[in-house]
Short mmCIF file of C-alpha atoms and ligand atoms in Angstrom, two decimals:
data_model
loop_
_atom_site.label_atom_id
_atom_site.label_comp_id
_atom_site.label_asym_id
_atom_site.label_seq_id
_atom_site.Cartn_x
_atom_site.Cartn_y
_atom_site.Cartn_z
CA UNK A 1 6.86 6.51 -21.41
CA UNK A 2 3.81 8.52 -22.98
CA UNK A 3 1.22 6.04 -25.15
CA UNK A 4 2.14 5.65 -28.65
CA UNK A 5 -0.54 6.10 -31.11
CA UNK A 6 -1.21 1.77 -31.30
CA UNK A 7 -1.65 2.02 -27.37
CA UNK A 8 -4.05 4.26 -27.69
CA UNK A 9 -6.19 2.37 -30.42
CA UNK A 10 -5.66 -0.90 -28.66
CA UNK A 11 -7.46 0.97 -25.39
CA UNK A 12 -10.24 2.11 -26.68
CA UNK A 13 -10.79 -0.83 -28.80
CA UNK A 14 -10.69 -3.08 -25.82
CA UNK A 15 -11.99 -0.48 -23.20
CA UNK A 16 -14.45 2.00 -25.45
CA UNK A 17 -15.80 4.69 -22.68
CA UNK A 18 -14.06 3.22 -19.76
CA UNK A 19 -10.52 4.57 -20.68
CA UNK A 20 -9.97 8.23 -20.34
CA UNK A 21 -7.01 9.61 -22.09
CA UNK A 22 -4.89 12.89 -20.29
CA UNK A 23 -7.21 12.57 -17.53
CA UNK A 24 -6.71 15.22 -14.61
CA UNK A 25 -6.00 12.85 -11.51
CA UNK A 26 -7.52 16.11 -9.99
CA UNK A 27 -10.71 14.12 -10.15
CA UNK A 28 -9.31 10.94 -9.05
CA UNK A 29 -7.77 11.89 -5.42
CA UNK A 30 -9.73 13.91 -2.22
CA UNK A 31 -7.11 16.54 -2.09
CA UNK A 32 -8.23 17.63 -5.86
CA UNK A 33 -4.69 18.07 -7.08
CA UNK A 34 -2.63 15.83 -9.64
CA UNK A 35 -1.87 16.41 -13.13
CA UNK A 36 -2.87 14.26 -16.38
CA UNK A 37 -2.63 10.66 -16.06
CA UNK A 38 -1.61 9.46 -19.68
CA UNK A 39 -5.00 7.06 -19.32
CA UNK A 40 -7.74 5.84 -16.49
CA UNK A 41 -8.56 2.82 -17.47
CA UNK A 42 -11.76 1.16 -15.38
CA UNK A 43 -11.93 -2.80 -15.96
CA UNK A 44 -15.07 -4.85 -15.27
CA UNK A 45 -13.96 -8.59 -15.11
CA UNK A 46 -10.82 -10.22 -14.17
CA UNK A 47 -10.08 -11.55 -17.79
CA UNK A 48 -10.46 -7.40 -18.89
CA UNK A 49 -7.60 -6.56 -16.00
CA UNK A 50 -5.69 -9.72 -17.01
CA UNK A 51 -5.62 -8.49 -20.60
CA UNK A 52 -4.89 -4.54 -19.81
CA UNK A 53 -1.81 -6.04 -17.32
CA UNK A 54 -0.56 -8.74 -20.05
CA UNK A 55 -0.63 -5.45 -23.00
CA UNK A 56 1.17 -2.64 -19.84
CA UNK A 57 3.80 -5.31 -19.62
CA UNK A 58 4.71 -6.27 -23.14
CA UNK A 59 4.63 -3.17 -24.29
CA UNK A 60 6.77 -1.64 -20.89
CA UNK A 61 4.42 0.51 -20.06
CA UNK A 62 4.13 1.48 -16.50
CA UNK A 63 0.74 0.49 -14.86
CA UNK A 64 -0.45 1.24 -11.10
CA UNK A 65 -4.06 1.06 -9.22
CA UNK A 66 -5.66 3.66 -7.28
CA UNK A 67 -9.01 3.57 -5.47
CA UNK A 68 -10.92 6.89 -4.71
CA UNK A 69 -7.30 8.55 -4.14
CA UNK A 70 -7.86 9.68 -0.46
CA UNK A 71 -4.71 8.59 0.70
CA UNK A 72 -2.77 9.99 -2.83
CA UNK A 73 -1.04 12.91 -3.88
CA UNK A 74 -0.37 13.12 -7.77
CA UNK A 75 2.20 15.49 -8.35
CA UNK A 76 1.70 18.19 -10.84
CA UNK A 77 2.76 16.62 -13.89
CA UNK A 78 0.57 14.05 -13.81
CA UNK A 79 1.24 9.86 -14.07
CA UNK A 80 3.26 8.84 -17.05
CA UNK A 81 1.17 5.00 -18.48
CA UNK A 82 -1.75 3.74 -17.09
CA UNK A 83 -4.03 4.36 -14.04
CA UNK A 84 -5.96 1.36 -13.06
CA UNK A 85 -9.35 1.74 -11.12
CA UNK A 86 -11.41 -1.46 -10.21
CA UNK A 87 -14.88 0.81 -8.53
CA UNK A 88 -17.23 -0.51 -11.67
CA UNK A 89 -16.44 -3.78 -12.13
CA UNK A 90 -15.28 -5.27 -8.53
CA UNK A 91 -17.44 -3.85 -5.99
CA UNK A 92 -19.96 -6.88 -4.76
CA UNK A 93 -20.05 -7.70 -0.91
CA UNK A 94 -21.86 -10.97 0.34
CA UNK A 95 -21.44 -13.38 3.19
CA UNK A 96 -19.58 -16.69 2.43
CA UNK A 97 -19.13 -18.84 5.27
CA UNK A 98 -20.56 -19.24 8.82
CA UNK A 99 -19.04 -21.38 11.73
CA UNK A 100 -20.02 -20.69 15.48
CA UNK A 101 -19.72 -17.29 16.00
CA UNK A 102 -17.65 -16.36 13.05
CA UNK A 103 -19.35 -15.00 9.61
CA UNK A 104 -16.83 -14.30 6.62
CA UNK A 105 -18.02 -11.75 4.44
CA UNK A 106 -16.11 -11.03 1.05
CA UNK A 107 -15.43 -7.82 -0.60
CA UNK A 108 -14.86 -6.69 -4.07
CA UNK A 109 -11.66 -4.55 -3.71
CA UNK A 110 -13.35 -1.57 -5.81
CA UNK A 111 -16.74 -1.78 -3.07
CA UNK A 112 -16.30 1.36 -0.63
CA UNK A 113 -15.38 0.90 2.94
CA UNK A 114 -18.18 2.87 3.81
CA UNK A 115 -20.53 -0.09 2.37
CA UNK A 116 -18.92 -2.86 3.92
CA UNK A 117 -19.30 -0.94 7.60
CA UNK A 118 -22.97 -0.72 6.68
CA UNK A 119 -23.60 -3.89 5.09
CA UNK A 120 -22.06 -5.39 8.63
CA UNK A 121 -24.15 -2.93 10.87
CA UNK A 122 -27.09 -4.25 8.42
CA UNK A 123 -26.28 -7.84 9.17
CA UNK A 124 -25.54 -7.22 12.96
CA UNK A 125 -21.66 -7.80 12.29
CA UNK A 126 -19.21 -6.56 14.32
CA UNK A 127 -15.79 -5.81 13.94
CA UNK A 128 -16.12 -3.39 11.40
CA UNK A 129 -17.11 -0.10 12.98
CA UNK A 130 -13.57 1.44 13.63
CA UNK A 131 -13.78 2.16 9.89
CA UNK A 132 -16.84 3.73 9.87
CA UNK A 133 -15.46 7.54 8.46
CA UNK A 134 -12.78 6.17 6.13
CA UNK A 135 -13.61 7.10 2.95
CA UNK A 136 -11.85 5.01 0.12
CA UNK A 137 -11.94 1.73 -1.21
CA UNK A 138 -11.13 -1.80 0.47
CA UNK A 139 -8.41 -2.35 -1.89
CA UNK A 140 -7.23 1.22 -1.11
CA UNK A 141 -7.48 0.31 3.08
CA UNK A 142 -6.12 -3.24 2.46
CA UNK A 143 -2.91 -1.85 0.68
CA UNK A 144 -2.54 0.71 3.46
CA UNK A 145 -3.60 -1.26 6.39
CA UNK A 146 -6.31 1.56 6.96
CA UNK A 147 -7.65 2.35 10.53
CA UNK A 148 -7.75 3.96 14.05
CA UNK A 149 -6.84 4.11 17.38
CA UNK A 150 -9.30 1.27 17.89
CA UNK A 151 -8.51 -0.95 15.42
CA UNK A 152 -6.99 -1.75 11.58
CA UNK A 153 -7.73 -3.91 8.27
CA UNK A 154 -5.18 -6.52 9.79
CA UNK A 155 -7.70 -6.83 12.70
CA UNK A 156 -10.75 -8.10 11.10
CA UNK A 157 -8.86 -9.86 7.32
CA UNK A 158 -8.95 -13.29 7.15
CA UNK A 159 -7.55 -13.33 3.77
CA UNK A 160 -7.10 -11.57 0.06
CA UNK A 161 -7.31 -12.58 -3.39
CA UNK A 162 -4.95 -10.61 -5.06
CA UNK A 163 -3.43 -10.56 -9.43
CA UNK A 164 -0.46 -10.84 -9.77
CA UNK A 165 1.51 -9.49 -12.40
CA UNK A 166 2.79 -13.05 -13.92
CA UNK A 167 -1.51 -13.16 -14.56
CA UNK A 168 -2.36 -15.48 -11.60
CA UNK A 169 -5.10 -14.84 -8.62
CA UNK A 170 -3.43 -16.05 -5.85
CA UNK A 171 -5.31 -16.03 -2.30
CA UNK A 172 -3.01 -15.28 0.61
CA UNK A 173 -4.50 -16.30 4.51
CA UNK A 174 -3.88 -13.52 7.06
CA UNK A 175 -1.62 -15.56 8.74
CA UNK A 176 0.96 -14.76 5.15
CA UNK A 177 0.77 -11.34 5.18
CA UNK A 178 2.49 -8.90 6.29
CA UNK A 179 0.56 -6.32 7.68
CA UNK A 180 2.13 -3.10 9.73
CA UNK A 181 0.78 0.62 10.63
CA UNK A 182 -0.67 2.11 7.54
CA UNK A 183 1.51 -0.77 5.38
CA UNK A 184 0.77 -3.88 3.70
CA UNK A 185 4.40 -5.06 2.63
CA UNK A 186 4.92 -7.58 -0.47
CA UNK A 187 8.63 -9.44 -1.02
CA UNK A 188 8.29 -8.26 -4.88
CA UNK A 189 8.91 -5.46 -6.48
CA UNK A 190 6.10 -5.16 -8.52
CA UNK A 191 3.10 -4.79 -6.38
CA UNK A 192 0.20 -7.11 -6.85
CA UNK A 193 -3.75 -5.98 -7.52
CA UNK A 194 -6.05 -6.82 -4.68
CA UNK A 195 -8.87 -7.94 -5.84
CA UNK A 196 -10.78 -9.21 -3.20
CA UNK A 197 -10.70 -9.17 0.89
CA UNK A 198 -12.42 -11.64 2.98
CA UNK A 199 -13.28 -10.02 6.50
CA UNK A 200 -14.10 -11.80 9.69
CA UNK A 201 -16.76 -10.70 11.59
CA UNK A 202 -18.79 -11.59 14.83
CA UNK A 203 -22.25 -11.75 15.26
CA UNK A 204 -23.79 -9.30 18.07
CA UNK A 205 -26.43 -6.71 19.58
CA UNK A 206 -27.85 -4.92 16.56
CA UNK A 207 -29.02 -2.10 18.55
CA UNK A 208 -25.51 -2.03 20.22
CA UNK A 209 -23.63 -1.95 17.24
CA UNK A 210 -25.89 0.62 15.75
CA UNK A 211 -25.20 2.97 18.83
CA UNK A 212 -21.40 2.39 19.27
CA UNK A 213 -21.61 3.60 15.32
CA UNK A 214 -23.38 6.41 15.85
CA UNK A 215 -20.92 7.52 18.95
CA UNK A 216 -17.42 6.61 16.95
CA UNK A 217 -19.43 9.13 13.88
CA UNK A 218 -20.01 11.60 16.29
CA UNK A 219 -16.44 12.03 17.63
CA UNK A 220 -15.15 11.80 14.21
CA UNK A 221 -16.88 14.29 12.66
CA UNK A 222 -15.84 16.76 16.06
CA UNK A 223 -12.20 15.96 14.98
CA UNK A 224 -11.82 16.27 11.41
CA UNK A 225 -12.09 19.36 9.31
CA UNK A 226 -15.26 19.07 7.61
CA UNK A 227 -15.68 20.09 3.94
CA UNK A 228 -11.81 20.88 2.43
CA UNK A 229 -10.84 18.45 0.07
CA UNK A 230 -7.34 16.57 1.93
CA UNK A 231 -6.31 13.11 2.62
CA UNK A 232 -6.96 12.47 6.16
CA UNK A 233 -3.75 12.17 8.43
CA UNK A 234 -0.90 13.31 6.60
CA UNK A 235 1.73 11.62 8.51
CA UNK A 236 2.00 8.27 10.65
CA UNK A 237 2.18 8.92 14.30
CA UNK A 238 5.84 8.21 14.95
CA UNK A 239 6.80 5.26 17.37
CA UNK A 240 7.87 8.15 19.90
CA UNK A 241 4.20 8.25 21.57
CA UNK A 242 3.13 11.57 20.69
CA UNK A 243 0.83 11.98 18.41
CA UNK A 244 2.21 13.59 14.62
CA UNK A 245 -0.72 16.59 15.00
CA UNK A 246 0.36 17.10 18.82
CA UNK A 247 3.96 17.59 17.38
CA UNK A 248 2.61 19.51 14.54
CA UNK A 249 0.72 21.67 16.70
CA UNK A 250 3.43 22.18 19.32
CA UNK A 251 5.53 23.12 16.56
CA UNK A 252 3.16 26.14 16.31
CA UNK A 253 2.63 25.27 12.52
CA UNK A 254 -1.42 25.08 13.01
CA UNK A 255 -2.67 27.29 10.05
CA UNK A 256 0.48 27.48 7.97
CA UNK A 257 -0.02 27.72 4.57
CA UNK A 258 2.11 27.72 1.41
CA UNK A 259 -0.17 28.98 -1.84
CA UNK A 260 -3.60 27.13 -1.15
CA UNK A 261 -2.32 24.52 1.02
CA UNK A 262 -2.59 25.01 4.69
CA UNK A 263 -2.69 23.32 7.79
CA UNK A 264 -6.10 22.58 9.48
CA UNK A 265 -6.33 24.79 12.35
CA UNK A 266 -9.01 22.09 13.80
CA UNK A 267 -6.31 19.06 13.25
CA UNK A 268 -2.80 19.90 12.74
CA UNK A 269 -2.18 16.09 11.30
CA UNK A 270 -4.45 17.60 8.34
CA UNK A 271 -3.46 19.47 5.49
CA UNK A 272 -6.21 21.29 3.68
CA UNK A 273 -6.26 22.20 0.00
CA UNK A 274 -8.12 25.74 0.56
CA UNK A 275 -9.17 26.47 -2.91
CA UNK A 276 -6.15 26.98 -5.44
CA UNK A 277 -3.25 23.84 -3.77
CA UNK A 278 -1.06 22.66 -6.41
CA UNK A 279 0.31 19.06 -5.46
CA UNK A 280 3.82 21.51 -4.94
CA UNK A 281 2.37 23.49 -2.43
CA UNK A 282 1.16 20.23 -0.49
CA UNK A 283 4.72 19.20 -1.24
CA UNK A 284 6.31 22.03 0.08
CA UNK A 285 4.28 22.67 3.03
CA UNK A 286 5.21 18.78 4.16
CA UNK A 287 8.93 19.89 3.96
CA UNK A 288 8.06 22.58 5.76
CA UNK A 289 6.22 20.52 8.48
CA UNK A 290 9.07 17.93 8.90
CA UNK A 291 12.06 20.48 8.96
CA UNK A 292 10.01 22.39 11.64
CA UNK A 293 9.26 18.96 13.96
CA UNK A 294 12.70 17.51 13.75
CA UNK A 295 14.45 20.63 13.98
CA UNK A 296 12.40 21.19 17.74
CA UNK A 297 11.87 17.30 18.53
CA UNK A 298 14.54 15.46 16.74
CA UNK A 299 12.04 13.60 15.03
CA UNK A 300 11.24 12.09 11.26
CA UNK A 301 7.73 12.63 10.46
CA UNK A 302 7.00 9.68 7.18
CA UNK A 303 4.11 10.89 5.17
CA UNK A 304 1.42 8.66 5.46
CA UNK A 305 0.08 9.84 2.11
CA UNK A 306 1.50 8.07 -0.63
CA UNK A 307 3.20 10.40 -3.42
CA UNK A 308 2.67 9.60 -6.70
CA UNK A 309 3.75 10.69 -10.66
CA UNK A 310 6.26 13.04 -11.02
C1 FAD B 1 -11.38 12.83 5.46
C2 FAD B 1 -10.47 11.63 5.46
C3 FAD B 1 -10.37 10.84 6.60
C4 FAD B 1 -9.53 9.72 6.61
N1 FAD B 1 -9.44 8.96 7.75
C5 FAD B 1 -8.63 7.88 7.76
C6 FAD B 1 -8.52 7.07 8.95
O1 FAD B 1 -9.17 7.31 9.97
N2 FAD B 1 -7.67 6.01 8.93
C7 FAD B 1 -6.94 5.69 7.81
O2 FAD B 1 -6.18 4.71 7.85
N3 FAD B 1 -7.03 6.43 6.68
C8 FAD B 1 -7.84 7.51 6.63
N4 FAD B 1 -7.92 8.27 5.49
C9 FAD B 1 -7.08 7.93 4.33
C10 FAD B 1 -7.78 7.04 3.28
O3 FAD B 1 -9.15 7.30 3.24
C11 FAD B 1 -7.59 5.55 3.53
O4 FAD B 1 -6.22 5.23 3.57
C12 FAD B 1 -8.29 4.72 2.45
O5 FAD B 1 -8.37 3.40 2.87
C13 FAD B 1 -7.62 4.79 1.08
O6 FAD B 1 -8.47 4.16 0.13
P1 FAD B 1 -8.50 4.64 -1.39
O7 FAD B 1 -9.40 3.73 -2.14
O8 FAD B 1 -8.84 6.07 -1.48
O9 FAD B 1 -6.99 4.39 -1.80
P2 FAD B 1 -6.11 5.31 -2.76
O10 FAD B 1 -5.83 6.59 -2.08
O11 FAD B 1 -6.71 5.36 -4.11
O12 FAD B 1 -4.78 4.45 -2.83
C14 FAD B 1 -3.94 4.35 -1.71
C15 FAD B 1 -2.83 3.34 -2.03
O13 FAD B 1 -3.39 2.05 -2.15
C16 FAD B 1 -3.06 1.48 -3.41
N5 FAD B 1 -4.22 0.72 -3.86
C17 FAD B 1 -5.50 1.15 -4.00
N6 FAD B 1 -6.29 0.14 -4.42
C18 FAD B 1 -5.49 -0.95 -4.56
C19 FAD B 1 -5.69 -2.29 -4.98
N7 FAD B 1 -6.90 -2.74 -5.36
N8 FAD B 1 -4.63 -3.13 -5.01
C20 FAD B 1 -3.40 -2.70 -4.64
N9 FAD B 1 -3.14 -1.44 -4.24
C21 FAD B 1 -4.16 -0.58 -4.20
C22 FAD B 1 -2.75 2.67 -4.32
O14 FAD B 1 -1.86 2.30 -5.36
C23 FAD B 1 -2.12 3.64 -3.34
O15 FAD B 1 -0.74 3.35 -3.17
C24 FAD B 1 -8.77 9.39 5.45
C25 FAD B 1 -8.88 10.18 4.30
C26 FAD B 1 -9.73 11.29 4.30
C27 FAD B 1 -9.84 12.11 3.05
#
């Protein structure tokens, strides 16, 4: 459902030059594709997203959150309602509690990843460094249970704060959620905001930690395409034990392109947008990738990206 004239008043009265009407989501996600989002709206307290969720769901328009889109695809025609994005007003990171050898640090759901791994190599923290290349937001790595080979958000969460959409914060211990790979799974249909994670993390060698980040950088950076806007791994690694890129690449598929989407010829789990991608030639070239691997391995490759709009 597009605004109506009174949703649009009742924005900018309440928002002013933090809502952004038939905004390209092109410069909301890392791939640089998406069409119009009907508004962005950024909210800077909790009683600001309390009143923008209360007004979405009286008046039945749709609402979702994104972070810095890096793990999004927006297709074409854009998102019909309102785009939520919490990096202005929720992105604080401090230490809360201490016992033994345990030091909880909270995060704003809007800070980066990037600045929690830091603050924690800062404060001699560990646990944090697998994420250390993982561009996005917490709430963005929370939702998708973000990580590596080494290690995942469900590792190193002790708990979340999230809003629900009945207008309560409710704070959920690890030990209630249910994390999986690349998945944070709710019982409800309509998802909740995170607004906060709390992160448990171990005192250590500063010099140590400073060095194992330098090395897990290093052999990041030799992996990943450097420089073409994407979204990381494209598709989970399927429970088979081979890796989705090894499969890609096997597949021979390694450069394939459809318009200016193409398949990193550095990591076959990565498509690049060269230039000129719509979100339809991403699209397509996925079909292309998954008819290709099950047709030679019998297997389902899921998208890890998350497809959005319409
Ligand atoms: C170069 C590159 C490398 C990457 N490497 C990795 C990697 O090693 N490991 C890995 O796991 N991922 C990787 N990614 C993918 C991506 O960076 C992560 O998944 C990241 O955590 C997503 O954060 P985001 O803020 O961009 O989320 P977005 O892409 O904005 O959103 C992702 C999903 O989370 C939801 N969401 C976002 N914020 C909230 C919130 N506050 N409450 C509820 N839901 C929310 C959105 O609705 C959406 O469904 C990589 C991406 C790139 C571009």
């Amino acid at each position: 459902m597009a605004l109506s004239v009174l949703d649009k008043r009742w924005l900018l009265e309440q928002f002013q030059d933090r809502v952004q009407f038939d905004e390209p989501m092109s410069r909301h996600t890392s791939f640089k594709v998406g069409g119009p989002a009907d508004a962005v709206v950024s909210p800077e307290s909790i009683l600001e997203l309390a009143s923008l969720v209360h007004y979405c769901r009286r008046n039945g328009l749709p609402y979702l959150v994104v972070g810095d889109g890096t793990n999004i695809i927006v297709r074409d025609q854009g998102i019909r309602g309102v785009v939520i994005v919490l990096t202005i007003g929720f992105n604080g990171i401090d230490r809360v509690e201490e016992k033994d050898d345990e030091v909880i640090i909270r995060s704003m759901a809007g800070a980066r990843t990037r600045s929690l791994c830091r603050y924690a190599i800062r404060h001699a923290l560990k646990g944090m460094n697998f994420a250390l290349g993982i561009p996005g937001t917490i709430g963005g790595a929370i939702a998708g249970n973000a990580g590596t080979t080494q290690s995942s958000m469900a590792e190193v969460v002790d708990a979340i704060e999230v809003f629900e959409p009945s207008g309560n914060v409710v704070r959920y211990l690890k030990k209630n959620l249910c994390f999986s790979y690349r998945r944070l799974s709710w019982k409800t249909a309509e998802l909740p905001i995170i607004l906060t994670g709390y992160f448990k993390l171990h005192p250590t060698d500063a010099t140590q930690l400073k060095k194992e980040a330098s090395e897990i950088m290093k052999r990041r950076l030799a992996k990943q395409p450097a420089g073409s806007p994407c979204a990381g791994c494209f598709f989970k690694n399927p429970s088979s034990g081979v890796s989705a890129g090894e499969l890609i690449d096997r597949a021979g598929l390694k450069g394939e392109s459809v318009g200016g989407a193409q398949v990193s010829s550095k990591h076959a789990n990565f498509i690049v947008n060269t230039g000129s991608a719509t979100a339809e030639d991403i699209l397509l070239l996925m079909e292309r990738i998954e008819k290709n691997v099950f047709r030679i391995f019998g297997l389902h490759l899921e998208p890890e990206v998350k497809i959005l709009g319409y």
